Each structure stands twice: as structure tokens, then as C-alpha cells.
């Protein structure tokens, strides 16, 4: 049996069925390119008969993305299969995926079909799909709740009709690992010609078991796993690609198989899918969650600083995630604080460290997490005042319906006067940010933007908080004004000022500009 598991990504089909996750054709193409770069073997690009948009997405992906197999879904009827082929025909490596429900519940209430009719339809459909292309996948929908003898009969008929992949879906996320593995073992042992086809697992996460069930199937002989980035999909979602891939990679000693995934692309692909679908990744999500490589407990932080493998089974860089974050909180010790300060470019004396540590403990009692920005603020308060390298002098924005938002911004640089530049953007705030970037020469990735009203009434003060990523770190800034665009500009500049101070410290130089107060630590 081959020792490589085929990764079949269905983010663009089952994943897109997540409530609220629909994507445009252009967005689907962008995700498909990223999946190609990630190294997936099969991209299920959509369900061509479902809508003109789905058809177009499958067609465009089939035409443009040439390395992986491009797959289109079809129910077991001629119109679906013909439409799927129409969308796929220009693919370098096309696959038609036909499915038909087999469980008693679906037979009785949804399809109103007898067992014989189901077998007949499955056979006709696999044959029709095979008349178009050699690569045909068959899925008995709700297989996990189907009587094992009937499931075996349907699968046998599909294999005899020419299916090359047999996918066993746990459509409603009902299976448990041992039971699901037994289904695979039974089919592989009892279906004649099983050695000629690839068995595949397709699990949903209604009981939180999608990944466990998929891995159990692999252990039992499945050599394709169907999954989605970030585990998005119908209801509770599908098995998460990144979790399956890393489990197989890290526990090769147990599973004895691997995938062709370039794991360093996992995190960037996860971010892209989260941005495009708007489905935010939960903080504690395995592999790609923001806390996946964050440690707060003092004992853990101490262990990590002494030897990383004490509390980490993989390195963030293995999955392309930003470096390990020691989240400082009330459980953190002096050692962790010192390390955080050094990472921020500070080199405090023992006496300065004592002072900041005391202030840090007081802050940590009030605040659950103490971030880089908080530590900087402590340093600024207790040791050295930061330099406001850039300050906002004025700005002018043109925006409205059917107008390209344009901003002109004037900024004073602490050591060499005022600078002015203009830019266009997706909206007035975006235009201002771009103009600021042109002037400062610093371009950071905006990862969070929040507006909050701090007073009431029409003349309420708005507080804008921004979070940006630069050099693998997170920087925050805040701005306050009755004008939201102005508050946004101030917040962005505050974050860029922090970055400028950090760059200056890291290069071992004096603070940027000439207005430094207090000694350089
Ligand atoms: O969950 C399911 O059964 C499916 C099939 C179409 C494979 O998504
Ligand atoms: Zn599904």
C-alpha cells in the first residue's frame, strides 16, 4: 500500500458551504493558486450545476491551475455530470466526483429510492462520468450511517463501473474513530478490485471528531483525505487540512505515511482563507490559531526559554506561523520579561529591570495579557520616553459615492520638518494610511482595526485602535478624535512610531530623531 496520502482540498466546495462564507470567482481563483502553492493533490473547485458562479469558478480554476487535479462535484444524474464536465474539460487533470446518498434515512425520506435503484443510479452515473474522463470519484453520501452490507454492495458496483476513488463520507459527523476505521478495513478486505482504487475519508465535525476519524481511516488504509483549510464547511465544518497534515508529519512513526504538503505554507494559506471568507480562526485553533504557539504559564515560559521542545512539539516556522509568542501575564517571571524586553530591542540594566518588573506585576494583576505594546509603554513610563518620530499636522480627504477616495496628508518628522504626500485607497481611511506609508516609508500589514465611541451624542469622540504586523511582530496604536478619519490616522501613526523606535533600538542607534529624552537603556 502506498505510503503517501493524497490531500483532497474541498475548501472551495464544502468549505464554501459554511454559512456566510461565499466567495467570488476572483477570490476562489486566489485561494486555488494558494492551494496549488501549498502542494495539495486535488482541488475540489465547486459544484458546477449549483449556480453560474460556481460553474465559472470551476472553469477558470480548471483553465488556470495546471498542476493539481481539479475536481467538480455532481449528483448522480446526467445533467449534473454533463455540466461538471463542461466546466472541467480544459483542465490538465480533471476529475468528476459523483455522489448519491445510501443510508436508510436518506433513502426513505430524501430520495425515496430503493436499494436497487440506488445501485443502478450509481453505476449509470459512474459510467457516464467515465465516458468523459478517466478519473472518477464516487461518494455514497451518509456512508457512516449506511448498513455495512449495503454500503459494500454500492461500493462494489461503483468500482465495477469504473470509479477510481471511493470516498466514504461521514456526512453528519456521527462516526467515532474505531468504528469508522472498521468500515475502511471491511471495504478494503471485501470489495473485489479494492487494490485498484484509492479509498478516501470525508469527515464532518459535528462531534469534534472529524480529524480523529480521518486519521483513523488513514490508519485503516485510506490513502486520500478530504479536508478544508481552517476546517471550514457545512455546520461545524470539515476536517481541518492543517491538523491532518501536521499529525501525519509529526507522527509518521505511528501512521507510517506522509503528504506532499509544503507545511510552511499552512499559516499563510489559513490567513488568506480567513480573510477571503471572513470566517475568523478561533484563537486556540490547533496549528494556525493565534495562541497555537503562545505560552503564558511561568513554568512553561521558563521551560521554553531553556529548551523549546519542553513544551512545543513543532516550531512555528514549520507551519509558516510567526515566531513563538511568550504571552506575558501575571504568571510570567522576570526571566520572560527580560527576554521580551530584549526582543523589543531594549537592554535594561538589573536595576531598570527591577523597576519595570515591579510595574509589570502591578499591570498584570489588572490586565489578563500584557503585550509588546504594553511593555513598551512601561519602559517609556519608567525608563525612557519614546520619540514621537512623526506627528500629524493636517490632512484632507475626498470621498463619496462614485468617487475614488483620495487623501492628502501632512506629517512632521521630528528631525526634518514637514512632509506631504497623497494617495488613493479603497476608502478614506485606507487612502490616509497609504499616504502615511508613502511619507514614512514604513509599510505594515493592518491586522485589526476597531472604532469605538467613547462619548455619546452626535459629537461623540471616537477611539480607533489599530493592530499592525511588522517584522513578524504585532504593534498597536490608538487615536482619539471626534473625526474618525483623524483618529485612524493618529492610531496608525502611533503604531508606526513604535516601529520606528524599535528599529532604532534594534540597530543599536540613538532613538530616531533628535528629541530623545532620558538615557538610552
Ligand atoms: O459530506 C458529504 O457527504 C459530502 C459529499 C458530497 C461528499 O460533502
Ligand atoms: Zn461534506
Short mmCIF file of C-alpha atoms and ligand atoms in Angstrom, two decimals:
data_model
loop_
_atom_site.label_atom_id
_atom_site.label_comp_id
_atom_site.label_asym_id
_atom_site.label_seq_id
_atom_site.Cartn_x
_atom_site.Cartn_y
_atom_site.Cartn_z
CA UNK A 1 0.00 0.00 0.00
CA UNK A 2 1.36 3.42 -0.94
CA UNK A 3 2.84 5.46 1.90
CA UNK A 4 1.62 8.80 0.63
CA UNK A 5 -1.77 10.24 1.48
CA UNK A 6 -3.49 12.28 -1.21
CA UNK A 7 -4.69 15.59 0.14
CA UNK A 8 -8.02 16.48 -1.44
CA UNK A 9 -8.91 20.05 -0.56
CA UNK A 10 -12.58 20.95 -0.63
CA UNK A 11 -12.34 24.47 0.82
CA UNK A 12 -13.83 25.87 -2.38
CA UNK A 13 -16.76 23.42 -2.41
CA UNK A 14 -17.71 22.01 1.01
CA UNK A 15 -15.84 24.84 2.76
CA UNK A 16 -17.76 27.43 0.81
CA UNK A 17 -20.96 25.79 2.09
CA UNK A 18 -20.14 27.31 5.50
CA UNK A 19 -22.89 29.75 6.35
CA UNK A 20 -21.66 33.19 5.29
CA UNK A 21 -18.52 32.00 3.53
CA UNK A 22 -19.38 32.50 -0.12
CA UNK A 23 -16.54 33.68 -2.34
CA UNK A 24 -16.43 35.47 -5.68
CA UNK A 25 -14.87 33.82 -8.71
CA UNK A 26 -11.78 36.02 -8.34
CA UNK A 27 -11.44 35.11 -4.66
CA UNK A 28 -11.79 31.41 -5.47
CA UNK A 29 -9.04 31.72 -8.05
CA UNK A 30 -6.80 33.38 -5.49
CA UNK A 31 -7.44 30.57 -3.00
CA UNK A 32 -6.89 27.93 -5.70
CA UNK A 33 -3.50 29.45 -6.55
CA UNK A 34 -2.58 29.37 -2.86
CA UNK A 35 -3.69 25.73 -2.58
CA UNK A 36 -1.53 24.91 -5.57
CA UNK A 37 1.44 26.57 -3.86
CA UNK A 38 0.63 24.68 -0.68
CA UNK A 39 1.02 21.44 -2.62
CA UNK A 40 -2.46 19.90 -2.34
CA UNK A 41 -3.02 16.98 -4.72
CA UNK A 42 -6.67 17.64 -5.58
CA UNK A 43 -8.69 20.86 -5.52
CA UNK A 44 -12.44 20.38 -5.44
CA UNK A 45 -13.22 23.68 -7.12
CA UNK A 46 -17.00 23.67 -6.83
CA UNK A 47 -20.35 22.19 -7.77
CA UNK A 48 -20.79 23.42 -11.36
CA UNK A 49 -24.55 22.91 -11.67
CA UNK A 50 -25.23 24.72 -8.38
CA UNK A 51 -25.01 28.22 -9.88
CA UNK A 52 -23.46 30.13 -12.80
CA UNK A 53 -20.86 31.50 -10.34
CA UNK A 54 -19.87 28.01 -9.24
CA UNK A 55 -19.61 26.88 -12.86
CA UNK A 56 -17.45 29.88 -13.77
CA UNK A 57 -15.15 29.34 -10.78
CA UNK A 58 -14.56 25.69 -11.66
CA UNK A 59 -13.99 26.59 -15.31
CA UNK A 60 -11.49 29.38 -14.52
CA UNK A 61 -9.60 27.25 -12.00
CA UNK A 62 -9.51 24.30 -14.42
CA UNK A 63 -8.06 26.55 -17.11
CA UNK A 64 -5.50 28.30 -14.95
CA UNK A 65 -4.32 25.94 -12.22
CA UNK A 66 -2.48 23.17 -14.02
CA UNK A 67 -0.53 21.06 -11.50
CA UNK A 68 -3.15 19.60 -9.13
CA UNK A 69 -6.14 17.53 -10.15
CA UNK A 70 -9.16 19.82 -10.47
CA UNK A 71 -12.38 18.22 -9.38
CA UNK A 72 -16.03 19.19 -9.88
CA UNK A 73 -18.97 17.77 -7.91
CA UNK A 74 -22.11 16.27 -9.47
CA UNK A 75 -25.17 14.46 -8.21
CA UNK A 76 -25.95 11.14 -9.84
CA UNK A 77 -27.91 12.49 -12.77
CA UNK A 78 -26.93 13.22 -16.39
CA UNK A 79 -27.45 17.00 -16.25
CA UNK A 80 -25.12 17.42 -13.26
CA UNK A 81 -22.44 15.21 -14.74
CA UNK A 82 -22.56 16.90 -18.15
CA UNK A 83 -22.35 20.33 -16.55
CA UNK A 84 -19.43 19.27 -14.37
CA UNK A 85 -17.58 18.04 -17.44
CA UNK A 86 -18.32 21.26 -19.33
CA UNK A 87 -16.62 23.20 -16.52
CA UNK A 88 -13.69 20.78 -16.24
CA UNK A 89 -12.94 19.88 -19.83
CA UNK A 90 -9.96 22.22 -20.20
CA UNK A 91 -8.29 21.02 -17.02
CA UNK A 92 -4.88 19.40 -17.32
CA UNK A 93 -6.01 16.70 -14.86
CA UNK A 94 -9.81 16.68 -14.49
CA UNK A 95 -11.83 14.61 -12.02
CA UNK A 96 -15.59 14.21 -11.80
CA UNK A 97 -16.91 13.48 -8.31
CA UNK A 98 -20.37 11.91 -8.26
CA UNK A 99 -22.32 11.32 -5.08
CA UNK A 100 -25.55 9.65 -4.05
CA UNK A 101 -26.92 9.09 -0.55
CA UNK A 102 -27.08 5.49 0.64
CA UNK A 103 -28.23 5.50 4.29
CA UNK A 104 -31.70 4.27 5.22
CA UNK A 105 -32.73 7.74 6.43
CA UNK A 106 -31.75 9.37 3.14
CA UNK A 107 -33.19 6.54 1.04
CA UNK A 108 -36.54 6.76 2.77
CA UNK A 109 -37.01 10.47 3.43
CA UNK A 110 -34.89 12.33 0.91
CA UNK A 111 -34.53 10.17 -2.17
CA UNK A 112 -37.50 7.80 -1.83
CA UNK A 113 -35.47 5.24 -3.70
CA UNK A 114 -34.99 1.51 -3.16
CA UNK A 115 -31.58 -0.03 -2.65
CA UNK A 116 -31.65 -1.46 -6.19
CA UNK A 117 -32.47 1.91 -7.71
CA UNK A 118 -29.59 3.48 -5.83
CA UNK A 119 -27.15 0.91 -7.11
CA UNK A 120 -28.47 1.34 -10.65
CA UNK A 121 -28.14 5.14 -10.50
CA UNK A 122 -24.66 4.95 -9.02
CA UNK A 123 -23.50 2.59 -11.77
CA UNK A 124 -25.04 4.66 -14.59
CA UNK A 125 -23.52 7.84 -13.21
CA UNK A 126 -20.04 6.47 -12.71
CA UNK A 127 -20.16 5.13 -16.27
CA UNK A 128 -21.35 8.45 -17.66
CA UNK A 129 -18.60 10.29 -15.81
CA UNK A 130 -16.06 7.73 -17.05
CA UNK A 131 -17.20 8.40 -20.61
CA UNK A 132 -15.81 11.91 -20.12
CA UNK A 133 -12.69 11.31 -18.06
CA UNK A 134 -10.63 8.56 -16.55
CA UNK A 135 -10.52 9.97 -13.07
CA UNK A 136 -13.89 9.45 -11.37
CA UNK A 137 -14.66 9.60 -7.67
CA UNK A 138 -17.80 8.11 -6.17
CA UNK A 139 -19.20 9.06 -2.74
CA UNK A 140 -22.01 7.19 -1.02
CA UNK A 141 -23.33 10.18 0.92
CA UNK A 142 -24.01 9.49 4.62
CA UNK A 143 -21.90 6.33 4.30
CA UNK A 144 -21.12 6.32 8.01
CA UNK A 145 -24.81 5.72 8.78
CA UNK A 146 -25.33 3.20 5.97
CA UNK A 147 -25.78 -0.55 6.67
CA UNK A 148 -22.35 -2.08 6.11
CA UNK A 149 -23.54 -4.82 3.75
CA UNK A 150 -25.42 -2.34 1.55
CA UNK A 151 -22.50 0.09 1.63
CA UNK A 152 -20.23 -2.73 0.49
CA UNK A 153 -22.61 -3.60 -2.34
CA UNK A 154 -22.81 0.02 -3.57
CA UNK A 155 -19.06 0.44 -3.40
CA UNK A 156 -18.54 -2.84 -5.27
CA UNK A 157 -20.92 -1.68 -8.00
CA UNK A 158 -19.15 1.69 -8.29
CA UNK A 159 -15.74 0.04 -8.52
CA UNK A 160 -17.01 -2.39 -11.17
CA UNK A 161 -18.46 0.56 -13.10
CA UNK A 162 -15.05 2.23 -13.20
CA UNK A 163 -14.75 4.55 -10.20
CA UNK A 164 -11.08 5.19 -9.42
CA UNK A 165 -11.57 6.76 -5.97
CA UNK A 166 -14.13 5.63 -3.41
CA UNK A 167 -14.85 8.32 -0.88
CA UNK A 168 -16.56 7.40 2.38
CA UNK A 169 -18.28 10.46 3.84
CA UNK A 170 -19.34 10.85 7.42
CA UNK A 171 -21.78 13.46 6.18
CA UNK A 172 -23.33 14.32 9.52
CA UNK A 173 -20.26 13.90 11.74
CA UNK A 174 -21.74 10.90 13.56
CA UNK A 175 -18.89 8.39 13.40
CA UNK A 176 -16.32 7.62 16.08
CA UNK A 177 -12.75 6.71 15.16
CA UNK A 178 -12.65 2.95 15.81
CA UNK A 179 -15.98 2.34 14.16
CA UNK A 180 -15.06 4.48 11.13
CA UNK A 181 -11.71 2.69 10.78
CA UNK A 182 -13.56 -0.65 10.83
CA UNK A 183 -15.67 0.47 7.83
CA UNK A 184 -12.48 1.07 5.83
CA UNK A 185 -10.94 -2.22 6.85
CA UNK A 186 -14.11 -4.05 5.88
CA UNK A 187 -14.35 -2.39 2.45
CA UNK A 188 -10.68 -2.84 1.66
CA UNK A 189 -10.87 -6.52 2.59
CA UNK A 190 -14.20 -7.33 0.95
CA UNK A 191 -14.53 -5.26 -2.21
CA UNK A 192 -13.13 -7.08 -5.22
CA UNK A 193 -10.68 -4.85 -7.03
CA UNK A 194 -10.12 -2.71 -3.92
CA UNK A 195 -6.40 -2.65 -4.69
CA UNK A 196 -7.12 -0.75 -7.93
CA UNK A 197 -8.92 2.15 -6.23
CA UNK A 198 -7.99 4.75 -3.66
CA UNK A 199 -10.18 4.82 -0.53
CA UNK A 200 -10.85 8.28 0.81
CA UNK A 201 -12.24 9.74 4.05
CA UNK A 202 -14.52 12.78 4.18
CA UNK A 203 -15.45 13.76 7.72
CA UNK A 204 -17.60 16.45 9.26
CA UNK A 205 -17.00 17.86 12.69
CA UNK A 206 -20.38 17.81 14.43
CA UNK A 207 -18.92 15.90 17.38
CA UNK A 208 -15.48 17.47 17.07
CA UNK A 209 -14.15 14.17 15.71
CA UNK A 210 -13.54 14.98 12.03
CA UNK A 211 -9.75 14.95 12.25
CA UNK A 212 -9.65 11.92 14.59
CA UNK A 213 -11.97 9.99 12.27
CA UNK A 214 -9.91 10.93 9.19
CA UNK A 215 -6.69 9.81 10.87
CA UNK A 216 -8.30 6.55 11.99
CA UNK A 217 -9.33 5.96 8.37
CA UNK A 218 -5.74 6.53 7.23
CA UNK A 219 -4.51 4.05 9.81
CA UNK A 220 -7.05 1.56 8.40
CA UNK A 221 -5.84 2.03 4.82
CA UNK A 222 -7.45 5.20 3.41
CA UNK A 223 -5.00 6.97 1.12
CA UNK A 224 -6.95 10.13 0.41
CA UNK A 225 -8.30 12.57 2.95
CA UNK A 226 -10.83 15.27 2.11
CA UNK A 227 -10.43 18.37 4.19
CA UNK A 228 -10.61 22.15 4.23
CA UNK A 229 -8.35 24.98 5.32
CA UNK A 230 -9.20 26.05 8.89
CA UNK A 231 -11.77 23.22 8.94
CA UNK A 232 -14.46 25.43 7.43
CA UNK A 233 -17.54 23.74 6.00
CA UNK A 234 -21.19 22.84 6.50
CA UNK A 235 -22.41 23.31 10.08
CA UNK A 236 -19.48 22.54 12.41
CA UNK A 237 -17.18 22.22 9.42
CA UNK A 238 -14.97 19.61 7.78
CA UNK A 239 -11.74 18.01 8.92
CA UNK A 240 -9.04 20.69 9.08
CA UNK A 241 -6.34 20.18 6.46
CA UNK A 242 -3.58 21.72 8.57
CA UNK A 243 -4.33 19.42 11.52
CA UNK A 244 -4.35 16.26 9.43
CA UNK A 245 -1.17 17.18 7.60
CA UNK A 246 0.76 18.05 10.76
CA UNK A 247 -0.50 14.97 12.61
CA UNK A 248 0.70 12.75 9.77
CA UNK A 249 4.01 14.64 9.55
CA UNK A 250 4.76 14.70 13.25
CA UNK A 251 3.52 11.20 13.98
CA UNK A 252 5.00 9.45 10.96
CA UNK A 253 6.33 6.95 13.48
CA UNK A 254 2.71 5.92 14.15
CA UNK A 255 0.94 6.41 10.82
CA UNK A 256 3.84 5.47 8.54
CA UNK A 257 2.62 7.85 5.81
CA UNK A 258 3.17 11.43 4.76
CA UNK A 259 1.75 14.03 2.40
CA UNK A 260 3.27 16.30 -0.23
CA UNK A 261 2.14 19.46 1.56
CA UNK A 262 4.66 22.29 1.96
CA UNK A 263 3.86 22.84 5.60
CA UNK A 264 5.46 26.31 5.70
CA UNK A 265 2.57 27.47 3.53
CA UNK A 266 -0.09 26.33 6.04
CA UNK A 267 -0.28 29.53 8.06
CA UNK A 268 -0.29 31.96 5.10
CA UNK A 269 -2.97 29.88 3.37
CA UNK A 270 -5.03 29.83 6.57
CA UNK A 271 -4.82 33.63 6.79
CA UNK A 272 -5.81 34.03 3.17
CA UNK A 273 -8.89 31.81 3.58
CA UNK A 274 -9.86 33.61 6.81
CA UNK A 275 -9.56 36.98 5.07
CA UNK A 276 -11.43 35.97 1.96
CA UNK A 277 -14.30 34.19 3.75
CA UNK A 278 -14.46 36.45 6.79
CA UNK A 279 -14.51 33.32 8.98
CA UNK A 280 -12.13 34.24 11.76
CA UNK A 281 -9.87 31.48 13.06
CA UNK A 282 -10.51 30.81 16.74
CA UNK A 283 -7.56 31.85 18.91
CA UNK A 284 -6.83 28.41 20.29
CA UNK A 285 -7.22 26.59 16.97
CA UNK A 286 -4.54 23.92 16.53
CA UNK A 287 -1.67 24.76 14.14
CA UNK A 288 -2.94 28.12 12.81
CA UNK A 289 -4.69 29.75 15.78
CA UNK A 290 -3.13 32.84 17.23
CA UNK A 291 -2.44 31.08 20.51
CA UNK A 292 -1.11 27.88 18.92
CA UNK A 293 2.45 28.95 19.73
CA UNK A 294 1.80 31.24 22.67
CA UNK A 295 2.79 30.35 26.22
CA UNK A 296 1.66 32.16 29.30
CA UNK A 297 2.27 29.91 32.31
CA UNK A 298 5.51 30.91 34.01
CA UNK A 299 6.71 27.31 34.24
CA UNK A 300 6.09 26.81 30.52
CA UNK A 301 7.81 30.07 29.61
CA UNK A 302 10.79 29.16 31.68
CA UNK A 303 10.91 25.71 30.05
CA UNK A 304 10.63 27.16 26.55
CA UNK A 305 13.43 29.63 27.21
CA UNK A 306 15.67 26.79 28.44
CA UNK A 307 14.75 24.26 25.76
CA UNK A 308 11.96 24.80 23.26
CA UNK A 309 10.97 21.13 22.98
CA UNK A 310 9.90 21.03 26.63
CA UNK A 311 6.55 22.50 25.67
CA UNK A 312 6.46 22.66 21.87
CA UNK A 313 6.07 19.66 19.56
CA UNK A 314 6.64 21.71 16.40
CA UNK A 315 8.22 25.02 15.55
CA UNK A 316 6.06 27.90 14.37
CA UNK A 317 8.30 28.26 11.32
CA UNK A 318 7.44 24.65 10.35
CA UNK A 319 3.92 25.83 9.58
CA UNK A 320 4.88 29.34 8.47
CA UNK A 321 3.48 30.95 11.63
CA UNK A 322 5.04 33.97 13.35
CA UNK A 323 7.63 33.05 15.96
CA UNK A 324 6.71 31.65 19.38
CA UNK A 325 5.00 34.24 21.49
CA UNK A 326 5.56 34.31 25.20
CA UNK A 327 2.33 35.96 26.25
CA UNK A 328 3.14 37.80 29.39
CA UNK A 329 0.61 37.69 32.18
CA UNK A 330 0.56 37.51 35.94
CA UNK A 331 2.12 34.03 35.83
CA UNK A 332 5.19 35.20 33.95
CA UNK A 333 8.51 35.59 35.65
CA UNK A 334 11.41 38.07 35.45
CA UNK A 335 13.21 35.83 33.02
CA UNK A 336 10.36 36.00 30.50
CA UNK A 337 10.03 39.78 30.90
CA UNK A 338 13.75 40.24 30.29
CA UNK A 339 13.54 38.14 27.14
CA UNK A 340 10.53 40.16 25.91
CA UNK A 341 12.40 43.42 26.51
CA UNK A 342 15.45 42.14 24.65
CA UNK A 343 13.27 41.04 21.73
CA UNK A 344 11.96 44.57 21.61
CA UNK A 345 15.49 45.87 21.37
CA UNK A 346 15.89 47.03 25.00
CA UNK A 347 18.89 46.06 27.08
CA UNK A 348 17.88 47.04 30.60
CA UNK A 349 20.31 47.10 33.50
CA UNK A 350 19.42 44.92 36.51
CA UNK A 351 18.18 47.97 38.34
CA UNK A 352 15.98 49.04 35.41
CA UNK A 353 14.67 45.51 35.09
CA UNK A 354 13.69 45.51 38.80
CA UNK A 355 11.71 48.70 38.32
CA UNK A 356 9.93 47.54 35.18
CA UNK A 357 9.24 44.09 36.65
CA UNK A 358 7.52 45.63 39.63
CA UNK A 359 5.37 47.82 37.37
CA UNK A 360 4.73 44.85 35.12
CA UNK A 361 3.40 42.74 38.02
CA UNK A 362 1.04 45.53 39.02
CA UNK A 363 -0.22 45.82 35.44
CA UNK A 364 -0.58 42.04 35.05
CA UNK A 365 -2.84 41.94 38.09
CA UNK A 366 -5.23 44.28 36.30
CA UNK A 367 -4.84 43.06 32.74
CA UNK A 368 -5.02 39.44 31.57
CA UNK A 369 -2.43 39.70 28.83
CA UNK A 370 0.46 42.08 28.66
CA UNK A 371 1.50 42.61 25.06
CA UNK A 372 4.61 44.06 23.46
CA UNK A 373 2.89 47.41 23.24
CA UNK A 374 2.18 47.37 27.00
CA UNK A 375 5.78 46.54 27.77
CA UNK A 376 6.94 49.35 25.60
CA UNK A 377 4.58 51.66 27.41
CA UNK A 378 6.06 50.51 30.75
CA UNK A 379 9.56 51.16 29.50
CA UNK A 380 8.51 54.55 28.22
CA UNK A 381 6.93 55.39 31.55
CA UNK A 382 9.64 54.08 33.84
CA UNK A 383 12.88 54.20 31.90
CA UNK A 384 12.80 56.26 28.79
CA UNK A 385 10.29 58.36 26.93
CA UNK A 386 9.66 57.25 23.35
CA UNK A 387 10.24 59.59 20.50
CA UNK A 388 7.24 60.73 18.50
CA UNK A 389 9.09 60.46 15.23
CA UNK A 390 6.10 61.54 13.16
CA UNK A 391 3.18 63.72 14.16
CA UNK A 392 0.10 64.50 12.15
CA UNK A 393 -0.04 68.15 11.05
CA UNK A 394 -3.09 68.08 8.79
CA UNK A 395 -4.94 66.03 6.24
CA UNK A 396 -7.55 66.43 3.56
CA UNK A 397 -9.79 63.67 2.22
CA UNK A 398 -12.05 63.47 -0.79
CA UNK A 399 -14.58 60.64 -0.61
CA UNK A 400 -18.13 59.91 -1.63
CA UNK A 401 -20.28 57.74 -3.86
CA UNK A 402 -18.68 57.00 -7.23
CA UNK A 403 -15.50 58.90 -6.32
CA UNK A 404 -12.08 57.36 -5.82
CA UNK A 405 -11.20 58.13 -2.20
CA UNK A 406 -8.11 60.33 -2.13
CA UNK A 407 -6.16 61.65 0.85
CA UNK A 408 -3.51 64.31 1.16
CA UNK A 409 -1.57 64.08 4.41
CA UNK A 410 0.96 66.42 6.01
CA UNK A 411 3.23 64.92 8.65
CA UNK A 412 6.02 66.49 10.68
CA UNK A 413 9.11 64.41 11.12
CA UNK A 414 10.85 65.14 14.36
CA UNK A 415 14.23 65.96 12.87
CA UNK A 416 13.50 67.37 9.44
CA UNK A 417 10.27 69.28 9.13
CA UNK A 418 7.04 68.67 7.30
CA UNK A 419 6.36 66.21 4.52
CA UNK A 420 3.32 65.99 2.32
CA UNK A 421 2.02 63.24 0.05
CA UNK A 422 -1.23 61.93 -1.38
CA UNK A 423 -2.68 58.54 -2.19
CA UNK A 424 -5.88 56.85 -3.24
CA UNK A 425 -7.42 53.87 -1.45
CA UNK A 426 -10.42 51.60 -1.06
CA UNK A 427 -11.95 54.11 1.34
CA UNK A 428 -10.96 57.36 3.07
CA UNK A 429 -9.14 55.59 5.92
CA UNK A 430 -7.29 53.31 3.53
CA UNK A 431 -6.27 56.35 1.44
CA UNK A 432 -4.94 58.13 4.55
CA UNK A 433 -2.99 55.04 5.63
CA UNK A 434 -1.45 54.74 2.19
CA UNK A 435 -0.44 58.40 2.16
CA UNK A 436 1.14 57.93 5.61
CA UNK A 437 3.04 54.91 4.34
CA UNK A 438 4.34 56.89 1.37
CA UNK A 439 5.68 59.59 3.66
CA UNK A 440 7.14 57.39 6.39
CA UNK A 441 8.46 54.70 4.06
CA UNK A 442 7.13 52.14 6.53
CA UNK A 443 4.52 49.76 5.34
CA UNK A 444 2.96 47.50 7.94
CA UNK A 445 0.17 44.95 7.42
CA UNK A 446 -3.03 46.06 9.09
CA UNK A 447 -4.38 43.05 11.04
CA UNK A 448 -7.03 44.68 13.18
CA UNK A 449 -8.96 47.94 13.09
CA UNK A 450 -11.61 48.90 15.61
CA UNK A 451 -13.66 52.01 16.19
CA UNK A 452 -15.42 52.63 19.47
CA UNK A 453 -17.46 55.58 20.58
CA UNK A 454 -16.16 56.83 23.92
CA UNK A 455 -18.78 59.50 24.49
CA UNK A 456 -22.38 59.73 23.32
CA UNK A 457 -24.20 62.13 21.01
CA UNK A 458 -23.51 63.35 17.51
CA UNK A 459 -20.21 64.90 18.54
CA UNK A 460 -19.05 61.71 20.22
CA UNK A 461 -15.35 61.11 20.48
CA UNK A 462 -14.33 58.07 18.50
CA UNK A 463 -11.43 55.92 19.62
CA UNK A 464 -9.66 53.97 16.92
CA UNK A 465 -7.37 51.06 17.76
CA UNK A 466 -5.20 49.51 15.11
CA UNK A 467 -3.05 46.45 15.17
CA UNK A 468 -0.39 46.01 12.51
CA UNK A 469 2.20 43.37 11.74
CA UNK A 470 5.76 44.35 11.01
CA UNK A 471 8.88 42.22 11.14
CA UNK A 472 6.85 39.26 12.47
CA UNK A 473 5.58 41.26 15.47
CA UNK A 474 2.37 42.90 16.39
CA UNK A 475 2.24 46.64 17.06
CA UNK A 476 -0.67 48.62 18.34
CA UNK A 477 -1.69 52.25 18.21
CA UNK A 478 -4.62 54.29 19.41
CA UNK A 479 -6.11 57.60 18.31
CA UNK A 480 -8.91 59.72 19.67
CA UNK A 481 -10.90 62.40 17.89
CA UNK A 482 -14.43 63.44 17.02
CA UNK A 483 -13.35 62.76 13.45
CA UNK A 484 -12.92 59.04 12.82
CA UNK A 485 -10.54 59.52 9.90
CA UNK A 486 -8.32 61.70 12.06
CA UNK A 487 -8.47 59.18 14.94
CA UNK A 488 -7.50 56.48 12.44
CA UNK A 489 -4.54 58.50 11.15
CA UNK A 490 -3.33 59.11 14.72
CA UNK A 491 -3.70 55.45 15.64
CA UNK A 492 -1.77 54.32 12.58
CA UNK A 493 0.97 56.87 13.19
CA UNK A 494 1.20 55.77 16.84
CA UNK A 495 1.83 52.20 15.73
CA UNK A 496 4.40 53.33 13.13
CA UNK A 497 6.14 55.48 15.77
CA UNK A 498 6.52 52.39 17.92
CA UNK A 499 8.01 50.52 14.99
CA UNK A 500 10.41 53.38 14.30
CA UNK A 501 11.58 53.38 17.91
CA UNK A 502 12.03 49.63 17.78
CA UNK A 503 14.03 49.84 14.54
CA UNK A 504 16.21 52.47 16.05
CA UNK A 505 16.88 50.41 19.19
CA UNK A 506 17.50 47.25 17.21
CA UNK A 507 20.06 48.94 15.01
CA UNK A 508 21.81 49.96 18.20
CA UNK A 509 21.43 53.63 17.31
CA UNK A 510 20.05 56.57 19.15
CA UNK A 511 16.30 56.94 19.01
CA UNK A 512 15.18 58.18 15.61
CA UNK A 513 15.29 61.95 15.53
CA UNK A 514 16.78 64.42 17.95
CA UNK A 515 14.10 64.80 20.59
CA UNK A 516 15.17 61.83 22.70
CA UNK A 517 14.69 62.38 26.35
CA UNK A 518 16.34 60.32 29.03
CA UNK A 519 19.21 57.89 28.65
CA UNK A 520 19.24 55.13 26.07
CA UNK A 521 18.95 51.91 28.06
O1 LIG B 1 -20.48 15.43 3.34
C1 LIG B 1 -20.73 14.85 2.28
O2 LIG B 1 -21.32 13.78 2.23
C2 LIG B 1 -20.31 15.50 1.04
C3 LIG B 1 -20.40 14.68 -0.21
C4 LIG B 1 -20.87 15.50 -1.35
C5 LIG B 1 -19.08 14.05 -0.48
O3 LIG B 1 -19.83 16.60 1.07
ZN1 LIG B 2 -19.19 17.11 3.13
#
